[in-house]
Structure formats: C-alpha cells, structure tokens
PDB file of C-alpha atoms in Angstrom:
ATOM      1  CA  UNK G  25       0.027  -0.012   0.020  1.00  0.00           C
ATOM      2  CA  UNK G  26       1.633   3.226  -1.211  1.00  0.00           C
ATOM      3  CA  UNK G  27      -0.845   5.493   0.556  1.00  0.00           C
ATOM      4  CA  UNK G  28      -0.232   7.993   3.319  1.00  0.00           C
ATOM      5  CA  UNK G  29       0.207   6.193   6.619  1.00  0.00           C
ATOM      6  CA  UNK G  30      -0.567   7.577  10.107  1.00  0.00           C
ATOM      7  CA  UNK G  31      -0.064   6.065  13.456  1.00  0.00           C
ATOM      8  CA  UNK G  32      -1.442   5.555  15.893  1.00  0.00           C
ATOM      9  CA  UNK G  33      -4.982   5.503  14.627  1.00  0.00           C
ATOM     10  CA  UNK G  34      -6.292   6.162  18.106  1.00  0.00           C
ATOM     11  CA  UNK G  35      -4.491   7.833  20.950  1.00  0.00           C
ATOM     12  CA  UNK G  36      -5.736   8.371  24.449  1.00  0.00           C
ATOM     13  CA  UNK G  37      -3.894  10.738  26.811  1.00  0.00           C
ATOM     14  CA  UNK G  38      -4.510  12.266  30.106  1.00  0.00           C
ATOM     15  CA  UNK G  39      -4.258  15.984  30.642  1.00  0.00           C
ATOM     16  CA  UNK G  40      -0.681  17.086  30.919  1.00  0.00           C
ATOM     17  CA  UNK G  41       0.815  14.189  28.991  1.00  0.00           C
ATOM     18  CA  UNK G  42       2.509  14.444  25.607  1.00  0.00           C
ATOM     19  CA  UNK G  43       1.069  13.220  22.291  1.00  0.00           C
ATOM     20  CA  UNK G  44       3.135  12.189  19.373  1.00  0.00           C
ATOM     21  CA  UNK G  45       1.449  11.623  15.935  1.00  0.00           C
ATOM     22  CA  UNK G  46       3.318  10.177  13.063  1.00  0.00           C
ATOM     23  CA  UNK G  47       2.852  10.457   9.334  1.00  0.00           C
ATOM     24  CA  UNK G  48       4.601   8.701   6.421  1.00  0.00           C
ATOM     25  CA  UNK G  49       3.812  10.367   3.115  1.00  0.00           C
ATOM     26  CA  UNK G  50       3.107   8.512  -0.022  1.00  0.00           C
ATOM     27  CA  UNK G  51       6.101   7.187  -1.914  1.00  0.00           C
ATOM     28  CA  UNK G  52       7.620   9.952  -4.071  1.00  0.00           C
ATOM     29  CA  UNK G  53       5.919  12.701  -1.979  1.00  0.00           C
ATOM     30  CA  UNK G  54       8.175  15.143  -0.151  1.00  0.00           C
ATOM     31  CA  UNK G  55       5.555  17.670   1.041  1.00  0.00           C
ATOM     32  CA  UNK G  56       3.446  17.031   4.182  1.00  0.00           C
ATOM     33  CA  UNK G  57       0.610  18.970   5.633  1.00  0.00           C
ATOM     34  CA  UNK G  58      -1.035  18.556   9.024  1.00  0.00           C
ATOM     35  CA  UNK G  59      -4.721  19.395   9.699  1.00  0.00           C
ATOM     36  CA  UNK G  60      -7.014  19.248  12.648  1.00  0.00           C
ATOM     37  CA  UNK G  61     -10.688  18.506  12.447  1.00  0.00           C
ATOM     38  CA  UNK G  62     -13.011  19.035  15.328  1.00  0.00           C
ATOM     39  CA  UNK G  63     -16.492  17.468  15.386  1.00  0.00           C
ATOM     40  CA  UNK G  64     -18.896  19.300  13.074  1.00  0.00           C
ATOM     41  CA  UNK G  65     -16.101  21.629  11.847  1.00  0.00           C
ATOM     42  CA  UNK G  66     -14.030  21.829   8.837  1.00  0.00           C
ATOM     43  CA  UNK G  67     -10.393  20.848   8.386  1.00  0.00           C
ATOM     44  CA  UNK G  68      -8.094  23.488   9.787  1.00  0.00           C
ATOM     45  CA  UNK G  69      -4.572  23.807   8.383  1.00  0.00           C
ATOM     46  CA  UNK G  70      -1.802  23.561  10.956  1.00  0.00           C
ATOM     47  CA  UNK G  71       1.555  23.221   9.293  1.00  0.00           C
ATOM     48  CA  UNK G  72       3.250  22.544   5.970  1.00  0.00           C
ATOM     49  CA  UNK G  73       6.690  20.795   5.942  1.00  0.00           C
ATOM     50  CA  UNK G  74       9.257  19.544   3.447  1.00  0.00           C
ATOM     51  CA  UNK G  75      12.047  17.291   4.421  1.00  0.00           C
ATOM     52  CA  UNK G  76      14.006  19.000   7.265  1.00  0.00           C
ATOM     53  CA  UNK G  77      12.119  22.318   6.695  1.00  0.00           C
ATOM     54  CA  UNK G  78       9.051  23.936   8.120  1.00  0.00           C
ATOM     55  CA  UNK G  79       7.604  25.960   5.270  1.00  0.00           C
ATOM     56  CA  UNK G  80       4.478  27.404   6.869  1.00  0.00           C
ATOM     57  CA  UNK G  81       3.388  26.886  10.493  1.00  0.00           C
ATOM     58  CA  UNK G  82       0.862  29.863  10.530  1.00  0.00           C
ATOM     59  CA  UNK G  83      -1.968  27.472  11.569  1.00  0.00           C
ATOM     60  CA  UNK G  84      -0.163  25.970  14.536  1.00  0.00           C
ATOM     61  CA  UNK G  85      -0.928  27.133  18.051  1.00  0.00           C
ATOM     62  CA  UNK G  86       2.126  29.107  19.371  1.00  0.00           C
ATOM     63  CA  UNK G  87       2.491  26.954  22.457  1.00  0.00           C
ATOM     64  CA  UNK G  88       2.621  23.222  23.184  1.00  0.00           C
ATOM     65  CA  UNK G  89       2.558  22.240  19.442  1.00  0.00           C
ATOM     66  CA  UNK G  90       5.509  21.436  17.270  1.00  0.00           C
ATOM     67  CA  UNK G  91       6.125  19.537  14.082  1.00  0.00           C
ATOM     68  CA  UNK G  92       9.066  18.053  12.245  1.00  0.00           C
ATOM     69  CA  UNK G  93       9.929  16.110   9.110  1.00  0.00           C
ATOM     70  CA  UNK G  94      13.395  14.747   9.479  1.00  0.00           C
ATOM     71  CA  UNK G  95      15.602  13.593   6.581  1.00  0.00           C
ATOM     72  CA  UNK G  96      14.927   9.959   7.569  1.00  0.00           C
ATOM     73  CA  UNK G  97      11.703   8.708   9.029  1.00  0.00           C
ATOM     74  CA  UNK G  98       8.140  10.031   9.328  1.00  0.00           C
ATOM     75  CA  UNK G  99       6.786  13.485   9.986  1.00  0.00           C
ATOM     76  CA  UNK G 100       5.904  13.922  13.654  1.00  0.00           C
ATOM     77  CA  UNK G 101       3.291  16.260  15.216  1.00  0.00           C
ATOM     78  CA  UNK G 102       3.974  16.713  18.877  1.00  0.00           C
ATOM     79  CA  UNK G 103       1.600  18.128  21.421  1.00  0.00           C
ATOM     80  CA  UNK G 104       2.945  18.750  24.852  1.00  0.00           C
ATOM     81  CA  UNK G 105       0.879  19.017  28.079  1.00  0.00           C
ATOM     82  CA  UNK G 106      -2.329  18.080  26.289  1.00  0.00           C
ATOM     83  CA  UNK G 107      -5.616  19.611  27.366  1.00  0.00           C
ATOM     84  CA  UNK G 108      -9.170  18.457  26.731  1.00  0.00           C
ATOM     85  CA  UNK G 109      -9.488  20.960  23.905  1.00  0.00           C
ATOM     86  CA  UNK G 110      -6.874  19.109  21.974  1.00  0.00           C
ATOM     87  CA  UNK G 111      -9.235  16.193  21.481  1.00  0.00           C
ATOM     88  CA  UNK G 112      -9.751  15.994  17.697  1.00  0.00           C
ATOM     89  CA  UNK G 113      -8.945  14.073  14.554  1.00  0.00           C
ATOM     90  CA  UNK G 114      -5.573  15.014  13.201  1.00  0.00           C
ATOM     91  CA  UNK G 115      -4.985  14.315   9.581  1.00  0.00           C
ATOM     92  CA  UNK G 116      -1.847  14.290   7.557  1.00  0.00           C
ATOM     93  CA  UNK G 117      -1.800  14.839   3.757  1.00  0.00           C
ATOM     94  CA  UNK G 118       1.052  14.599   1.279  1.00  0.00           C
ATOM     95  CA  UNK G 119       1.706  15.962  -2.161  1.00  0.00           C
ATOM     96  CA  UNK G 120       4.570  15.545  -4.626  1.00  0.00           C
ATOM     97  CA  UNK G 121       5.201  19.299  -4.762  1.00  0.00           C
ATOM     98  CA  UNK G 122       4.056  22.555  -3.297  1.00  0.00           C
ATOM     99  CA  UNK G 123       1.262  24.750  -4.398  1.00  0.00           C
ATOM    100  CA  UNK G 124      -1.088  23.791  -7.187  1.00  0.00           C
ATOM    101  CA  UNK G 125      -1.138  20.074  -6.560  1.00  0.00           C
ATOM    102  CA  UNK G 126      -3.406  17.476  -5.185  1.00  0.00           C
ATOM    103  CA  UNK G 127      -3.153  16.466  -1.541  1.00  0.00           C
ATOM    104  CA  UNK G 128      -3.833  12.844  -0.449  1.00  0.00           C
ATOM    105  CA  UNK G 129      -4.849  12.237   3.114  1.00  0.00           C
ATOM    106  CA  UNK G 130      -3.958   9.557   5.612  1.00  0.00           C
ATOM    107  CA  UNK G 131      -6.508   7.851   7.774  1.00  0.00           C
ATOM    108  CA  UNK G 132      -6.002  10.166  10.679  1.00  0.00           C
ATOM    109  CA  UNK G 133      -5.222   9.920  14.342  1.00  0.00           C
ATOM    110  CA  UNK G 134      -8.065  10.316  16.710  1.00  0.00           C
ATOM    111  CA  UNK G 135      -6.787  11.923  19.825  1.00  0.00           C
ATOM    112  CA  UNK G 136      -8.842  11.780  23.028  1.00  0.00           C
ATOM    113  CA  UNK G 137      -7.659  13.664  26.101  1.00  0.00           C
ATOM    114  CA  UNK G 138      -9.135  12.496  29.370  1.00  0.00           C
TER     115      UNK G 138
ATOM    116  CA  UNK K  15     -16.067  36.394   5.722  1.00  0.00           C
ATOM    117  CA  UNK K  16     -14.727  32.882   5.648  1.00  0.00           C
ATOM    118  CA  UNK K  17     -12.162  31.931   3.081  1.00  0.00           C
ATOM    119  CA  UNK K  18     -14.261  29.106   1.777  1.00  0.00           C
ATOM    120  CA  UNK K  19     -18.038  28.815   2.245  1.00  0.00           C
ATOM    121  CA  UNK K  20     -20.340  25.996   1.602  1.00  0.00           C
ATOM    122  CA  UNK K  21     -23.929  25.297   2.560  1.00  0.00           C
ATOM    123  CA  UNK K  22     -23.852  22.730   5.312  1.00  0.00           C
ATOM    124  CA  UNK K  23     -27.027  21.002   4.185  1.00  0.00           C
ATOM    125  CA  UNK K  24     -28.227  18.447   4.620  1.00  0.00           C
ATOM    126  CA  UNK K  25     -28.945  17.992   0.981  1.00  0.00           C
ATOM    127  CA  UNK K  26     -31.195  15.088   0.065  1.00  0.00           C
ATOM    128  CA  UNK K  27     -31.735  13.778  -3.443  1.00  0.00           C
ATOM    129  CA  UNK K  28     -33.390  10.615  -4.659  1.00  0.00           C
ATOM    130  CA  UNK K  29     -31.363   7.862  -6.195  1.00  0.00           C
ATOM    131  CA  UNK K  30     -30.647   8.523  -9.854  1.00  0.00           C
ATOM    132  CA  UNK K  31     -31.047  12.308  -9.571  1.00  0.00           C
ATOM    133  CA  UNK K  32     -28.342  15.013  -9.972  1.00  0.00           C
ATOM    134  CA  UNK K  33     -26.824  16.340  -6.772  1.00  0.00           C
ATOM    135  CA  UNK K  34     -25.448  19.911  -6.980  1.00  0.00           C
ATOM    136  CA  UNK K  35     -22.903  21.118  -4.431  1.00  0.00           C
ATOM    137  CA  UNK K  36     -21.718  24.712  -4.316  1.00  0.00           C
ATOM    138  CA  UNK K  37     -18.829  26.590  -2.875  1.00  0.00           C
ATOM    139  CA  UNK K  38     -17.640  30.208  -2.882  1.00  0.00           C
ATOM    140  CA  UNK K  39     -14.262  31.541  -1.967  1.00  0.00           C
ATOM    141  CA  UNK K  40     -12.878  34.924  -0.927  1.00  0.00           C
ATOM    142  CA  UNK K  41      -9.447  35.204  -2.507  1.00  0.00           C
ATOM    143  CA  UNK K  42      -9.888  36.331  -6.139  1.00  0.00           C
ATOM    144  CA  UNK K  43      -6.314  35.280  -6.886  1.00  0.00           C
ATOM    145  CA  UNK K  44      -6.912  31.540  -6.023  1.00  0.00           C
ATOM    146  CA  UNK K  45      -5.535  29.069  -8.520  1.00  0.00           C
ATOM    147  CA  UNK K  46      -6.388  25.534  -7.430  1.00  0.00           C
ATOM    148  CA  UNK K  47      -9.726  24.054  -6.421  1.00  0.00           C
ATOM    149  CA  UNK K  48     -10.490  20.631  -5.033  1.00  0.00           C
ATOM    150  CA  UNK K  49     -13.468  18.567  -4.152  1.00  0.00           C
ATOM    151  CA  UNK K  50     -13.047  15.856  -1.405  1.00  0.00           C
ATOM    152  CA  UNK K  51     -15.568  13.285  -0.118  1.00  0.00           C
ATOM    153  CA  UNK K  52     -15.542  12.348   3.526  1.00  0.00           C
ATOM    154  CA  UNK K  53     -17.515   9.509   4.958  1.00  0.00           C
ATOM    155  CA  UNK K  54     -18.308   9.672   8.689  1.00  0.00           C
ATOM    156  CA  UNK K  55     -15.390   8.781  10.749  1.00  0.00           C
ATOM    157  CA  UNK K  56     -13.035   8.495   7.704  1.00  0.00           C
ATOM    158  CA  UNK K  57     -10.420  10.706   6.124  1.00  0.00           C
ATOM    159  CA  UNK K  58     -11.076  12.983   3.118  1.00  0.00           C
ATOM    160  CA  UNK K  59     -10.813  11.347  -0.272  1.00  0.00           C
ATOM    161  CA  UNK K  60      -9.959  13.451  -3.355  1.00  0.00           C
ATOM    162  CA  UNK K  61     -12.673  13.436  -6.046  1.00  0.00           C
ATOM    163  CA  UNK K  62     -11.762  16.150  -8.413  1.00  0.00           C
ATOM    164  CA  UNK K  63      -9.286  19.001  -8.924  1.00  0.00           C
ATOM    165  CA  UNK K  64      -9.890  21.911 -11.226  1.00  0.00           C
ATOM    166  CA  UNK K  65      -7.627  24.807 -12.214  1.00  0.00           C
ATOM    167  CA  UNK K  66      -9.197  26.538 -15.231  1.00  0.00           C
ATOM    168  CA  UNK K  67     -12.578  28.213 -15.789  1.00  0.00           C
ATOM    169  CA  UNK K  68     -15.263  25.956 -17.156  1.00  0.00           C
ATOM    170  CA  UNK K  69     -16.222  22.336 -16.655  1.00  0.00           C
ATOM    171  CA  UNK K  70     -14.238  19.213 -15.893  1.00  0.00           C
ATOM    172  CA  UNK K  71     -15.810  15.851 -16.108  1.00  0.00           C
ATOM    173  CA  UNK K  72     -14.721  12.555 -14.505  1.00  0.00           C
ATOM    174  CA  UNK K  73     -17.231   9.743 -14.730  1.00  0.00           C
ATOM    175  CA  UNK K  74     -20.366  10.743 -12.920  1.00  0.00           C
ATOM    176  CA  UNK K  75     -18.686  13.840 -11.399  1.00  0.00           C
ATOM    177  CA  UNK K  76     -18.391  17.319 -13.080  1.00  0.00           C
ATOM    178  CA  UNK K  77     -16.535  20.174 -11.419  1.00  0.00           C
ATOM    179  CA  UNK K  78     -17.371  23.673 -12.551  1.00  0.00           C
ATOM    180  CA  UNK K  79     -15.268  26.750 -11.929  1.00  0.00           C
ATOM    181  CA  UNK K  80     -16.145  30.396 -12.404  1.00  0.00           C
ATOM    182  CA  UNK K  81     -13.278  32.582 -11.276  1.00  0.00           C
ATOM    183  CA  UNK K  82     -15.062  35.880 -12.018  1.00  0.00           C
ATOM    184  CA  UNK K  83     -17.834  34.898  -9.608  1.00  0.00           C
ATOM    185  CA  UNK K  84     -15.481  33.133  -7.186  1.00  0.00           C
ATOM    186  CA  UNK K  85     -17.654  30.045  -7.376  1.00  0.00           C
ATOM    187  CA  UNK K  86     -16.902  26.384  -7.821  1.00  0.00           C
ATOM    188  CA  UNK K  87     -19.428  23.610  -7.891  1.00  0.00           C
ATOM    189  CA  UNK K  88     -19.674  19.813  -8.042  1.00  0.00           C
ATOM    190  CA  UNK K  89     -22.371  17.923  -9.918  1.00  0.00           C
ATOM    191  CA  UNK K  90     -23.003  14.261  -9.240  1.00  0.00           C
ATOM    192  CA  UNK K  91     -24.984  12.530 -11.895  1.00  0.00           C
ATOM    193  CA  UNK K  92     -27.040   9.336 -11.346  1.00  0.00           C
ATOM    194  CA  UNK K  93     -26.591   9.676  -7.600  1.00  0.00           C
ATOM    195  CA  UNK K  94     -26.221   6.508  -5.658  1.00  0.00           C
ATOM    196  CA  UNK K  95     -26.777   5.839  -2.003  1.00  0.00           C
ATOM    197  CA  UNK K  96     -23.020   5.157  -1.709  1.00  0.00           C
ATOM    198  CA  UNK K  97     -22.527   8.889  -2.594  1.00  0.00           C
ATOM    199  CA  UNK K  98     -24.055   9.782   0.754  1.00  0.00           C
ATOM    200  CA  UNK K  99     -21.199  11.586   2.531  1.00  0.00           C
ATOM    201  CA  UNK K 100     -19.907  15.035   3.415  1.00  0.00           C
ATOM    202  CA  UNK K 101     -18.369  16.903   0.519  1.00  0.00           C
ATOM    203  CA  UNK K 102     -15.617  19.274   1.223  1.00  0.00           C
ATOM    204  CA  UNK K 103     -14.394  22.143  -1.024  1.00  0.00           C
ATOM    205  CA  UNK K 104     -10.822  23.119  -0.768  1.00  0.00           C
ATOM    206  CA  UNK K 105      -9.009  26.094  -2.219  1.00  0.00           C
ATOM    207  CA  UNK K 106      -5.304  26.928  -2.531  1.00  0.00           C
ATOM    208  CA  UNK K 107      -5.159  30.635  -2.025  1.00  0.00           C
ATOM    209  CA  UNK K 108      -2.771  32.644  -4.251  1.00  0.00           C
ATOM    210  CA  UNK K 109      -0.652  34.142  -1.465  1.00  0.00           C
ATOM    211  CA  UNK K 110       0.468  31.127   0.493  1.00  0.00           C
ATOM    212  CA  UNK K 111       0.866  27.526   0.995  1.00  0.00           C
ATOM    213  CA  UNK K 112      -2.362  26.815   2.820  1.00  0.00           C
ATOM    214  CA  UNK K 113      -5.249  24.982   1.604  1.00  0.00           C
ATOM    215  CA  UNK K 114      -8.570  26.344   3.011  1.00  0.00           C
ATOM    216  CA  UNK K 115     -11.339  23.883   3.451  1.00  0.00           C
ATOM    217  CA  UNK K 116     -15.061  24.653   3.686  1.00  0.00           C
ATOM    218  CA  UNK K 117     -17.025  23.057   6.518  1.00  0.00           C
ATOM    219  CA  UNK K 118     -18.608  20.672   4.044  1.00  0.00           C
ATOM    220  CA  UNK K 119     -22.014  19.883   2.662  1.00  0.00           C
ATOM    221  CA  UNK K 120     -23.747  16.811   3.889  1.00  0.00           C
ATOM    222  CA  UNK K 121     -25.368  14.763   1.072  1.00  0.00           C
ATOM    223  CA  UNK K 122     -27.929  12.035   1.506  1.00  0.00           C
ATOM    224  CA  UNK K 123     -29.086   9.951  -1.466  1.00  0.00           C
ATOM    225  CA  UNK K 124     -32.380   8.318  -0.784  1.00  0.00           C
ATOM    226  CA  UNK K 125     -32.960   4.855  -2.329  1.00  0.00           C
TER     227      UNK K 125
END
C-alpha cells in the first residue's frame, strides 16, 4: 500500500501528557501537511513541511505544538501538556510538490484527552 | 467572511438524480480548487481538482469553476446511496501555502 500512513490511529492521553502523531507520506511525495478536524467543523490547516524544513506553520498554536519532518523517518506532530480541547482528529496529507497540486490524506489519528 | 464557504445542508436527493454542491471563496487570486468526499469517521478522499474556468468531467462527477464569480461547484449525476457523505471544497489561495477547506455539505441519497 503506497498511501499515506498515520499512526497511531487512536491515541488516548490524560491531561498534561504528551502526544506524538506520526505520518509517512506517499512514496515519491516530499511535502506534508497537518490538519486538525473538530466534530462538526472543517479541516483546519496547521503546518506545511518539506524534508528537514518547516515551510508554513501559521496555523499551528504558538504553544505546546511542534512539528518536524526529518531527513529519515516520518513527520511527527507533537503536542505537549495536552488539554481536553486538543481532542480532535488529526490528519496528515502529502503531495509531490508545493502549491497547485493534489493532496492525499492519511487515515488520521483520533486523539482523546481524558 | 470565511475563506471558503459551503452550505452545510443536509442536501437530500433521490437515487438517480443529480446532486449539485456549491462553494464560494474569498481570494480572487486563488488558482487551485478541489473537491473531497468524507464518509463519517473516515479521512477526506480526493474526487476532483480543477484549475481553469469551465467544466471538468470525470465519470459521474463534473466540477465547474467560475473565477469571475469566485464560485466552484460539483455535480454528481445518477446519484447512488453510496454517494451519501460530506463533500468538502478546498481552495489553494494565491498568497500562500495553505489549503482552505469549507465546512462541508452533507449529502444523503435516498434509495
């Protein structure tokens, strides 16, 4: 399966813990986008990365959230000291190049904060 | 004004009918437009992309773009119950890297 992979699919954390979400893009894709979707709401852009570079993090909360896409390995979205409001579905999408190109989504990680 | 707006629905059509989904966007310089389908509890699935004014057809789906009116639509011909889902409109604004998504239109195809 050459699709976008995300893990874990479901993640439960208690308030104050850290959450790490992983995304492996489609083969041949070097651009990764992270989105958050709250119930009954649309997808909200968080961050756009290429290998070893954060291109646009304008949608990312200033505190507790960080993202990386190392030279080797998956992209990681990290949420420190989670709060209940962080409970959401987090989707990763990849595209072969920036801008006017199609994004393909992974299955998402459902984060629940107790 | 939101960057991308869609009627939330729900939109109900009988099986075999044409479903028409609409989307407007705020940035006149936008260049790329996409329609995604999202089943409940699943991730968005790309249906169509359109970049130029006019119509683009792919099977039972037709995307229509009118940049002057800042309007993009999706027509689904011969609607099937399996088309019942939420349809998301996405726009790549001219100025940046972000893709803005509408909140989606819920479609129900009644057998």
